[in-house]
Amino acid sequence: MPEVKINGKDYDFDERTSILKALRKVGFNVPTLCNDKRLKPCGACRLCLVEIKGLAEPLVACENNLSDGMKIETHTAELEDARRMNLRMLARKYPVDAFKKFPEKHFHKLARKYGLTSKDFSSKTNGNKIDSTHPYIQVDMSRCIDCFRCVRICEEVEGQFVWQIFGRGRETQIVVDSGTSLRDSNCVSCGACVDTCPTGALEDKSILERGVPTDWTKTVCPYCGTGCEINAGVREEKLVQIKPVQESPVNHGHLCVKGAYAYDFVHSEDRITEPLIRQNGEWKKVSWDEVFKFTAEKLTSIKEKYGADSTAVLGSARAANEENHLAQKFARVVLGTNNVDNCARVCHTPSAAALKIMLGAGAATNSFEDIEMARTIMVCGANPTENHPVLGSRIKQAVLNNKTKLIVIDPRKIELTKYADVHLQLKLGTNIALLNAIAYTIIEENLFDSEFIEERVEKFDKFSKFINDYSPEKVAEICNVEAHLIRQAARIYAGEKPSMCVHGLGMTEHIQGTEGVMNLINLALITGNLGKRGAGVNPLRGQNNVQGAGHMGCDVGVLTGSIPIEEGREHFEKIWGAKIPTNKGLHLMQMFDEAKKGNVKALWSIGYDVFLTLANANETEKSFENLELLIVQDMFLNETAKKFAHVFLPAASSFEKDGTFMNGERRVSRVRKAIEPLGKSKSDWEIICGLAKAMDKGEYFNFNSAEEIWDEIRTLWRGSYGITYERIEKGGLQWDCPDENHPGTQVLHDEKFSNKKTAALRPIKYIPTKETTNKEFPFLLNTGRALYQFNAGTMTGRTKNKELLPTDFLYISTRDAECLKISNKEIIKVKSKYGEIKMPVRIKNNVKSGELFATFHDPKVFLNRLTSFRRDRFVQAPEYKVTAVQIEKIPKEKINEWKG
């Protein structure tokens, strides 16, 4: 415990730390330009020099640690003169116009503090150093002061290595890796370099075009399930800049291109801000009273004519927890049906089901912090650097800095593959066989955790006998993966513990998706990788509140808190003062099956473009055409609304309301209103309450704020009782959190599983998909997301991300492209048994010969006209990941028709 004297006063510090951190901790503001708490210290700016008694020369405070007995002086006349001189040297070649125009920049504020004026800066301008090619970022290297923060943050946080240092001394230059423009470089547009730049050499174009924010609001990113905390900058009721929250335990002061820049959808010209009713095929603007009256009468009429179970509600992965809670409450209390679900059905419901069946809780076992604690990370069927970029960067940094072992299981060569110790590039649809072979190796080579198995695992002997049929040598032919690689992965996962597994939709969107996740749980159980830091089985959730939507009861079989209906019935009915229906409800896929048969007549779809994103779109279309009432609630007329809706309810964006989101690590965080709702749009919870009132059920929806709704949730679900708005004002909490003194739960199942101390292994037999190639359909198509777009493109498609990825592409290997005589970016026809589309090609060897990959973001492409009717055996999630297709070249005139 160092005891030191600073500027004549005595201080004690608990641990060895840098001099700079210690000084700032006790309130001494020593200036810096190259320092950023996200980065390792480098001492480039020399402004943090301090005097140490007994030393002849000052020390750089950021690079040197405290030692016991130090006597430190921070602001002597000599030190201040030296700092002033250093700043003047930097100012000599720095443009005076920038100094005047942007007074809030850190360098400019520091210069003024030390008495510098416009006379100290250069009057010369150098337009040749400005690069405006990037849609979001302007580069002006005439304002660079060689602090190297951009270089370091790109390397140490993002792991992209775009900014490079050339030359030494006065000849030093910072350039992009392409040697040309930022747009042509390997930049992934995360904005970290802009955020750290103290001068504006790297600047958000939005600031240059719209001015600096006058107000800031802390909230949560509306995109993936990472749940990054952000500061939303507003000027004149418009979003003008997004910055990461530096102290956030989720994103550690980092964002991706979507979180940092893709927010202009909020102010898009085609945003719908008034309620609409379709009359004679045309949309008519109406008041909220009119739309509530019309919709209530239609729903009541359908209920009376066909029964309550002819109606259904789909909650939203983009809506807040409070709003999803009310959506399922509306279904059960107002409509009187358990027909309620959300889009998780088609993505991670297999994960939730597997985890709940085997371990008792349908959510990630661990936290994102465990990435840095793991000795091995196994990434299964996920592409984190594109779909969860902040987590992808953390995985890269763990490998680069902590020497963490990395196993990638994926049919494609993803970015993380180049960092992996082993890549198991399996054939599409063979997850079960491969994971069984890993389990076989662990047991055969005696790599299992016998102590953990003895205390916490059931049916190990039975499982050991079953797994004998899955040797790597036998499975290698099924998966097209060499046996020695399977064994290598097994040895790393079982031997280099703790081992953390993260998985994505490449695990779940198969006919054995739920069972695939069960297999991951099997591996964790036999190796003792559960209930401890740096381990676990962790689904990477796709949307900002998809974990919350299902957990709030927008799931056919559960109530709020993921409590089974019969288990929670008595308590919920008492709190609500209303009965919960006893009929078994329909999940999403069953709703559309029954709609096609004519049994479901009315559907309310909240924040979900079902038509564009559900598999086998041509069959989905038939179901929609059978509905007598389709209510779509969204910010835009999505593809579902355009073609089928009778009523459109304009919803506020997450920047325009209060509430909470639940991220992929079970963390409940505050969402805060940064601007007022545009036009007449309302928050989802206000819309639900308004319609409930119009249907004479307003007494059950008598809420005045999102916090009031959350407090009802707390009374219903014990695991959230300790999570109050007051407690999460500064940062989110992870459930379970049963009382207001509880710190939240970072790791589930530490001493017991949710139901009991032990969990049983489940033998999972590999069942090949029937979606196979033949002469007519010789390729297997895999589908997924890309970095620059998000799901249905409802939000990103209305931002400059369109410049970074203008449409969907079909990725094909060089070998297959040459065989078919297809050129890069050529428009081709892709056809399956279920439909056909046209889309451009990208030739890339990250896919194997015979396999293809395509994204599904662009309505013009409409990829899901290709995907099949096949579904997971447990929860009926569609088999998006395997579709047999053929490719056809098309005439030039047809290509022009597609482009036009």
mmCIF file of N, CA and C in Angstrom, residues 486-573:
data_model
loop_
_atom_site.group_PDB
_atom_site.id
_atom_site.type_symbol
_atom_site.label_atom_id
_atom_site.label_comp_id
_atom_site.label_asym_id
_atom_site.label_seq_id
_atom_site.Cartn_x
_atom_site.Cartn_y
_atom_site.Cartn_z
ATOM 1 N N ILE A 486 -10.799 -32.220 -35.194
ATOM 2 C CA ILE A 486 -11.853 -32.411 -34.185
ATOM 3 C C ILE A 486 -11.216 -32.758 -32.845
ATOM 4 N N ARG A 487 -10.238 -33.637 -32.875
ATOM 5 C CA ARG A 487 -9.562 -34.030 -31.633
ATOM 6 C C ARG A 487 -8.786 -32.850 -31.037
ATOM 7 N N GLN A 488 -8.165 -32.062 -31.898
ATOM 8 C CA GLN A 488 -7.423 -30.901 -31.406
ATOM 9 C C GLN A 488 -8.367 -29.926 -30.692
ATOM 10 N N ALA A 489 -9.528 -29.668 -31.287
ATOM 11 C CA ALA A 489 -10.506 -28.771 -30.666
ATOM 12 C C ALA A 489 -10.975 -29.322 -29.326
ATOM 13 N N ALA A 490 -11.226 -30.609 -29.255
ATOM 14 C CA ALA A 490 -11.672 -31.235 -28.008
ATOM 15 C C ALA A 490 -10.620 -31.102 -26.913
ATOM 16 N N ARG A 491 -9.366 -31.300 -27.275
ATOM 17 C CA ARG A 491 -8.290 -31.201 -26.283
ATOM 18 C C ARG A 491 -8.140 -29.778 -25.757
ATOM 19 N N ILE A 492 -8.288 -28.811 -26.640
ATOM 20 C CA ILE A 492 -8.187 -27.415 -26.197
ATOM 21 C C ILE A 492 -9.358 -27.072 -25.278
ATOM 22 N N TYR A 493 -10.569 -27.385 -25.717
ATOM 23 C CA TYR A 493 -11.758 -27.025 -24.937
ATOM 24 C C TYR A 493 -11.748 -27.683 -23.560
ATOM 25 N N ALA A 494 -11.360 -28.940 -23.505
ATOM 26 C CA ALA A 494 -11.371 -29.665 -22.228
ATOM 27 C C ALA A 494 -10.123 -29.411 -21.397
ATOM 28 N N GLY A 495 -9.016 -29.073 -22.060
ATOM 29 C CA GLY A 495 -7.755 -28.975 -21.342
ATOM 30 C C GLY A 495 -7.315 -27.581 -20.963
ATOM 31 N N GLU A 496 -7.754 -26.586 -21.722
ATOM 32 C CA GLU A 496 -7.349 -25.201 -21.452
ATOM 33 C C GLU A 496 -8.535 -24.458 -20.833
ATOM 34 N N LYS A 497 -8.836 -24.773 -19.589
ATOM 35 C CA LYS A 497 -10.011 -24.207 -18.918
ATOM 36 C C LYS A 497 -9.622 -23.007 -18.058
ATOM 37 N N PRO A 498 -10.619 -22.134 -17.761
ATOM 38 C CA PRO A 498 -12.034 -22.239 -18.120
ATOM 39 C C PRO A 498 -12.269 -21.973 -19.607
ATOM 40 N N SER A 499 -13.256 -22.669 -20.139
ATOM 41 C CA SER A 499 -13.598 -22.552 -21.554
ATOM 42 C C SER A 499 -14.997 -21.978 -21.688
ATOM 43 N N MET A 500 -15.086 -20.944 -22.469
ATOM 44 C CA MET A 500 -16.354 -20.234 -22.675
ATOM 45 C C MET A 500 -16.870 -20.510 -24.077
ATOM 46 N N CYS A 501 -18.126 -20.882 -24.180
ATOM 47 C CA CYS A 501 -18.744 -21.099 -25.487
ATOM 48 C C CYS A 501 -19.713 -19.965 -25.778
ATOM 49 N N VAL A 502 -19.575 -19.352 -26.957
ATOM 50 C CA VAL A 502 -20.567 -18.408 -27.451
ATOM 51 C C VAL A 502 -21.090 -18.942 -28.775
ATOM 52 N N HIS A 503 -22.392 -18.829 -28.965
ATOM 53 C CA HIS A 503 -22.954 -19.378 -30.201
ATOM 54 C C HIS A 503 -24.002 -18.452 -30.791
ATOM 55 N N GLY A 504 -24.247 -18.641 -32.076
ATOM 56 C CA GLY A 504 -25.200 -17.810 -32.795
ATOM 57 C C GLY A 504 -26.211 -18.643 -33.544
ATOM 58 N N LEU A 505 -26.799 -18.029 -34.574
ATOM 59 C CA LEU A 505 -27.897 -18.673 -35.287
ATOM 60 C C LEU A 505 -27.426 -19.820 -36.178
ATOM 61 N N GLY A 506 -26.130 -19.893 -36.401
ATOM 62 C CA GLY A 506 -25.603 -21.055 -37.110
ATOM 63 C C GLY A 506 -25.764 -22.339 -36.306
ATOM 64 N N MET A 507 -26.033 -22.183 -35.013
ATOM 65 C CA MET A 507 -26.351 -23.346 -34.167
ATOM 66 C C MET A 507 -27.848 -23.616 -34.109
ATOM 67 N N THR A 508 -28.662 -22.572 -34.158
ATOM 68 C CA THR A 508 -30.077 -22.725 -33.812
ATOM 69 C C THR A 508 -31.024 -22.883 -34.995
ATOM 70 N N GLU A 509 -30.673 -22.307 -36.145
ATOM 71 C CA GLU A 509 -31.623 -22.297 -37.265
ATOM 72 C C GLU A 509 -31.447 -23.534 -38.153
ATOM 73 N N HIS A 510 -31.683 -24.675 -37.522
ATOM 74 C CA HIS A 510 -31.589 -25.982 -38.169
ATOM 75 C C HIS A 510 -32.736 -26.864 -37.684
ATOM 76 N N ILE A 511 -32.931 -27.994 -38.314
ATOM 77 C CA ILE A 511 -33.989 -28.905 -37.856
ATOM 78 C C ILE A 511 -33.651 -29.482 -36.484
ATOM 79 N N GLN A 512 -32.371 -29.450 -36.108
ATOM 80 C CA GLN A 512 -31.961 -29.875 -34.774
ATOM 81 C C GLN A 512 -31.309 -28.712 -34.020
ATOM 82 N N GLY A 513 -31.875 -27.520 -34.173
ATOM 83 C CA GLY A 513 -31.299 -26.348 -33.546
ATOM 84 C C GLY A 513 -31.289 -26.419 -32.030
ATOM 85 N N THR A 514 -32.426 -26.763 -31.442
ATOM 86 C CA THR A 514 -32.502 -26.886 -29.979
ATOM 87 C C THR A 514 -31.537 -27.958 -29.492
ATOM 88 N N GLU A 515 -31.477 -29.061 -30.221
ATOM 89 C CA GLU A 515 -30.605 -30.169 -29.824
ATOM 90 C C GLU A 515 -29.129 -29.793 -30.000
ATOM 91 N N GLY A 516 -28.837 -28.937 -30.957
ATOM 92 C CA GLY A 516 -27.466 -28.471 -31.118
ATOM 93 C C GLY A 516 -26.991 -27.715 -29.890
ATOM 94 N N VAL A 517 -27.848 -26.847 -29.350
ATOM 95 C CA VAL A 517 -27.494 -26.121 -28.129
ATOM 96 C C VAL A 517 -27.403 -27.088 -26.958
ATOM 97 N N MET A 518 -28.266 -28.093 -26.921
ATOM 98 C CA MET A 518 -28.159 -29.129 -25.882
ATOM 99 C C MET A 518 -26.797 -29.806 -25.940
ATOM 100 N N ASN A 519 -26.288 -30.002 -27.153
ATOM 101 C CA ASN A 519 -24.963 -30.606 -27.292
ATOM 102 C C ASN A 519 -23.865 -29.721 -26.728
ATOM 103 N N LEU A 520 -24.001 -28.413 -26.913
ATOM 104 C CA LEU A 520 -23.036 -27.491 -26.306
ATOM 105 C C LEU A 520 -23.090 -27.597 -24.785
ATOM 106 N N ILE A 521 -24.292 -27.721 -24.257
ATOM 107 C CA ILE A 521 -24.456 -27.882 -22.804
ATOM 108 C C ILE A 521 -23.835 -29.198 -22.353
ATOM 109 N N ASN A 522 -24.005 -30.251 -23.135
ATOM 110 C CA ASN A 522 -23.349 -31.532 -22.821
ATOM 111 C C ASN A 522 -21.844 -31.352 -22.671
ATOM 112 N N LEU A 523 -21.243 -30.622 -23.617
ATOM 113 C CA LEU A 523 -19.796 -30.415 -23.575
ATOM 114 C C LEU A 523 -19.388 -29.640 -22.325
ATOM 115 N N ALA A 524 -20.168 -28.612 -21.987
ATOM 116 C CA ALA A 524 -19.859 -27.822 -20.789
ATOM 117 C C ALA A 524 -19.998 -28.674 -19.530
ATOM 118 N N LEU A 525 -21.001 -29.545 -19.498
ATOM 119 C CA LEU A 525 -21.218 -30.380 -18.316
ATOM 120 C C LEU A 525 -20.092 -31.393 -18.118
ATOM 121 N N ILE A 526 -19.666 -32.058 -19.166
ATOM 122 C CA ILE A 526 -18.661 -33.112 -18.983
ATOM 123 C C ILE A 526 -17.270 -32.544 -18.717
ATOM 124 N N THR A 527 -17.073 -31.256 -19.025
ATOM 125 C CA THR A 527 -15.765 -30.639 -18.765
ATOM 126 C C THR A 527 -15.777 -29.710 -17.553
ATOM 127 N N GLY A 528 -16.931 -29.580 -16.904
ATOM 128 C CA GLY A 528 -17.016 -28.708 -15.730
ATOM 129 C C GLY A 528 -16.952 -27.236 -16.059
ATOM 130 N N ASN A 529 -17.389 -26.878 -17.262
ATOM 131 C CA ASN A 529 -17.346 -25.476 -17.688
ATOM 132 C C ASN A 529 -18.689 -24.773 -17.488
ATOM 133 N N LEU A 530 -19.249 -24.943 -16.313
ATOM 134 C CA LEU A 530 -20.479 -24.256 -15.930
ATOM 135 C C LEU A 530 -20.358 -23.790 -14.484
ATOM 136 N N GLY A 531 -21.043 -22.679 -14.188
ATOM 137 C CA GLY A 531 -21.066 -22.186 -12.813
ATOM 138 C C GLY A 531 -19.790 -21.534 -12.347
ATOM 139 N N LYS A 532 -18.948 -21.091 -13.292
ATOM 140 C CA LYS A 532 -17.673 -20.454 -12.924
ATOM 141 C C LYS A 532 -17.357 -19.342 -13.915
ATOM 142 N N ARG A 533 -16.449 -18.458 -13.502
ATOM 143 C CA ARG A 533 -16.048 -17.365 -14.375
ATOM 144 C C ARG A 533 -15.263 -17.892 -15.576
ATOM 145 N N GLY A 534 -15.433 -17.202 -16.704
ATOM 146 C CA GLY A 534 -14.695 -17.550 -17.911
ATOM 147 C C GLY A 534 -15.203 -18.790 -18.614
ATOM 148 N N ALA A 535 -16.430 -19.191 -18.337
ATOM 149 C CA ALA A 535 -16.943 -20.444 -18.888
ATOM 150 C C ALA A 535 -18.381 -20.253 -19.371
ATOM 151 N N GLY A 536 -19.115 -21.378 -19.433
ATOM 152 C CA GLY A 536 -20.544 -21.311 -19.702
ATOM 153 C C GLY A 536 -20.934 -21.492 -21.151
ATOM 154 N N VAL A 537 -22.265 -21.449 -21.364
ATOM 155 C CA VAL A 537 -22.881 -21.558 -22.689
ATOM 156 C C VAL A 537 -23.688 -20.284 -22.895
ATOM 157 N N ASN A 538 -23.319 -19.512 -23.932
ATOM 158 C CA ASN A 538 -23.819 -18.144 -24.027
ATOM 159 C C ASN A 538 -24.282 -17.803 -25.436
ATOM 160 N N PRO A 539 -25.603 -17.766 -25.640
ATOM 161 C CA PRO A 539 -26.112 -17.345 -26.947
ATOM 162 C C PRO A 539 -25.868 -15.870 -27.180
ATOM 163 N N LEU A 540 -25.395 -15.518 -28.356
ATOM 164 C CA LEU A 540 -25.230 -14.118 -28.733
ATOM 165 C C LEU A 540 -26.553 -13.657 -29.345
ATOM 166 N N ARG A 541 -27.339 -12.934 -28.551
ATOM 167 C CA ARG A 541 -28.683 -12.562 -28.976
ATOM 168 C C ARG A 541 -28.641 -11.498 -30.060
ATOM 169 N N GLY A 542 -29.555 -11.621 -31.026
ATOM 170 C CA GLY A 542 -29.451 -10.841 -32.247
ATOM 171 C C GLY A 542 -29.957 -9.423 -32.190
ATOM 172 N N GLN A 543 -31.004 -9.141 -31.394
ATOM 173 C CA GLN A 543 -31.581 -7.800 -31.367
ATOM 174 C C GLN A 543 -31.519 -7.212 -29.962
ATOM 175 N N ASN A 544 -31.694 -5.895 -29.903
ATOM 176 C CA ASN A 544 -31.465 -5.155 -28.672
ATOM 177 C C ASN A 544 -32.262 -5.681 -27.478
ATOM 178 N N ASN A 545 -33.477 -6.185 -27.702
ATOM 179 C CA ASN A 545 -34.259 -6.691 -26.570
ATOM 180 C C ASN A 545 -34.925 -8.017 -26.885
ATOM 181 N N VAL A 546 -34.283 -8.825 -27.709
ATOM 182 C CA VAL A 546 -34.874 -10.125 -28.019
ATOM 183 C C VAL A 546 -34.848 -11.040 -26.794
ATOM 184 N N GLN A 547 -33.835 -10.897 -25.948
ATOM 185 C CA GLN A 547 -33.827 -11.651 -24.688
ATOM 186 C C GLN A 547 -34.996 -11.203 -23.812
ATOM 187 N N GLY A 548 -35.221 -9.900 -23.762
ATOM 188 C CA GLY A 548 -36.285 -9.365 -22.928
ATOM 189 C C GLY A 548 -37.673 -9.678 -23.446
ATOM 190 N N ALA A 549 -37.862 -9.652 -24.762
ATOM 191 C CA ALA A 549 -39.197 -9.873 -25.334
ATOM 192 C C ALA A 549 -39.766 -11.215 -24.904
ATOM 193 N N GLY A 550 -38.975 -12.271 -25.062
ATOM 194 C CA GLY A 550 -39.443 -13.583 -24.639
ATOM 195 C C GLY A 550 -39.569 -13.689 -23.137
ATOM 196 N N HIS A 551 -38.624 -13.085 -22.429
ATOM 197 C CA HIS A 551 -38.605 -13.197 -20.973
ATOM 198 C C HIS A 551 -39.759 -12.424 -20.339
ATOM 199 N N MET A 552 -40.286 -11.447 -21.053
ATOM 200 C CA MET A 552 -41.428 -10.681 -20.555
ATOM 201 C C MET A 552 -42.764 -11.354 -20.855
ATOM 202 N N GLY A 553 -42.717 -12.574 -21.410
ATOM 203 C CA GLY A 553 -43.945 -13.326 -21.622
ATOM 204 C C GLY A 553 -44.465 -13.315 -23.035
ATOM 205 N N CYS A 554 -43.753 -12.661 -23.970
ATOM 206 C CA CYS A 554 -44.136 -12.762 -25.380
ATOM 207 C C CYS A 554 -43.605 -14.076 -25.926
ATOM 208 N N ASP A 555 -44.151 -15.123 -25.378
ATOM 209 C CA ASP A 555 -43.797 -16.507 -25.699
ATOM 210 C C ASP A 555 -45.001 -17.339 -25.305
ATOM 211 N N VAL A 556 -45.397 -18.204 -26.186
ATOM 212 C CA VAL A 556 -46.687 -18.883 -26.036
ATOM 213 C C VAL A 556 -46.853 -19.635 -24.712
ATOM 214 N N GLY A 557 -45.768 -20.106 -24.132
ATOM 215 C CA GLY A 557 -45.903 -20.978 -22.965
ATOM 216 C C GLY A 557 -45.595 -20.355 -21.635
ATOM 217 N N VAL A 558 -45.180 -19.069 -21.632
ATOM 218 C CA VAL A 558 -44.726 -18.486 -20.369
ATOM 219 C C VAL A 558 -45.323 -17.103 -20.145
ATOM 220 N N LEU A 559 -45.271 -16.696 -18.870
ATOM 221 C CA LEU A 559 -45.667 -15.352 -18.460
ATOM 222 C C LEU A 559 -44.400 -14.526 -18.193
ATOM 223 N N THR A 560 -44.572 -13.305 -17.763
ATOM 224 C CA THR A 560 -43.435 -12.436 -17.453
ATOM 225 C C THR A 560 -42.469 -13.120 -16.482
ATOM 226 N N GLY A 561 -41.175 -12.998 -16.788
ATOM 227 C CA GLY A 561 -40.165 -13.681 -15.988
ATOM 228 C C GLY A 561 -39.890 -15.076 -16.495
ATOM 229 N N SER A 562 -40.436 -15.397 -17.668
ATOM 230 C CA SER A 562 -40.320 -16.747 -18.252
ATOM 231 C C SER A 562 -40.878 -17.809 -17.309
ATOM 232 N N ILE A 563 -41.945 -17.436 -16.604
ATOM 233 C CA ILE A 563 -42.598 -18.344 -15.657
ATOM 234 C C ILE A 563 -43.663 -19.135 -16.408
ATOM 235 N N PRO A 564 -43.609 -20.474 -16.390
ATOM 236 C CA PRO A 564 -44.639 -21.276 -17.062
ATOM 237 C C PRO A 564 -46.048 -20.857 -16.616
ATOM 238 N N ILE A 565 -46.979 -20.855 -17.546
ATOM 239 C CA ILE A 565 -48.311 -20.313 -17.277
ATOM 240 C C ILE A 565 -48.955 -20.944 -16.051
ATOM 241 N N GLU A 566 -48.962 -22.250 -15.975
ATOM 242 C CA GLU A 566 -49.642 -22.891 -14.842
ATOM 243 C C GLU A 566 -48.920 -22.629 -13.529
ATOM 244 N N GLU A 567 -47.612 -22.518 -13.579
ATOM 245 C CA GLU A 567 -46.848 -22.226 -12.367
ATOM 246 C C GLU A 567 -47.133 -20.819 -11.849
ATOM 247 N N GLY A 568 -47.365 -19.879 -12.754
ATOM 248 C CA GLY A 568 -47.569 -18.491 -12.333
ATOM 249 C C GLY A 568 -49.011 -18.038 -12.306
ATOM 250 N N ARG A 569 -49.925 -18.880 -12.753
ATOM 251 C CA ARG A 569 -51.314 -18.469 -12.925
ATOM 252 C C ARG A 569 -51.902 -17.782 -11.688
ATOM 253 N N GLU A 570 -51.850 -18.429 -10.557
ATOM 254 C CA GLU A 570 -52.510 -17.908 -9.355
ATOM 255 C C GLU A 570 -51.955 -16.536 -8.971
ATOM 256 N N HIS A 571 -50.629 -16.415 -8.967
ATOM 257 C CA HIS A 571 -49.994 -15.151 -8.567
ATOM 258 C C HIS A 571 -50.333 -14.040 -9.550
ATOM 259 N N PHE A 572 -50.241 -14.313 -10.850
ATOM 260 C CA PHE A 572 -50.516 -13.298 -11.862
ATOM 261 C C PHE A 572 -51.977 -12.867 -11.829
ATOM 262 N N GLU A 573 -52.880 -13.822 -11.703
ATOM 263 C CA GLU A 573 -54.302 -13.476 -11.668
ATOM 264 C C GLU A 573 -54.638 -12.616 -10.454
#
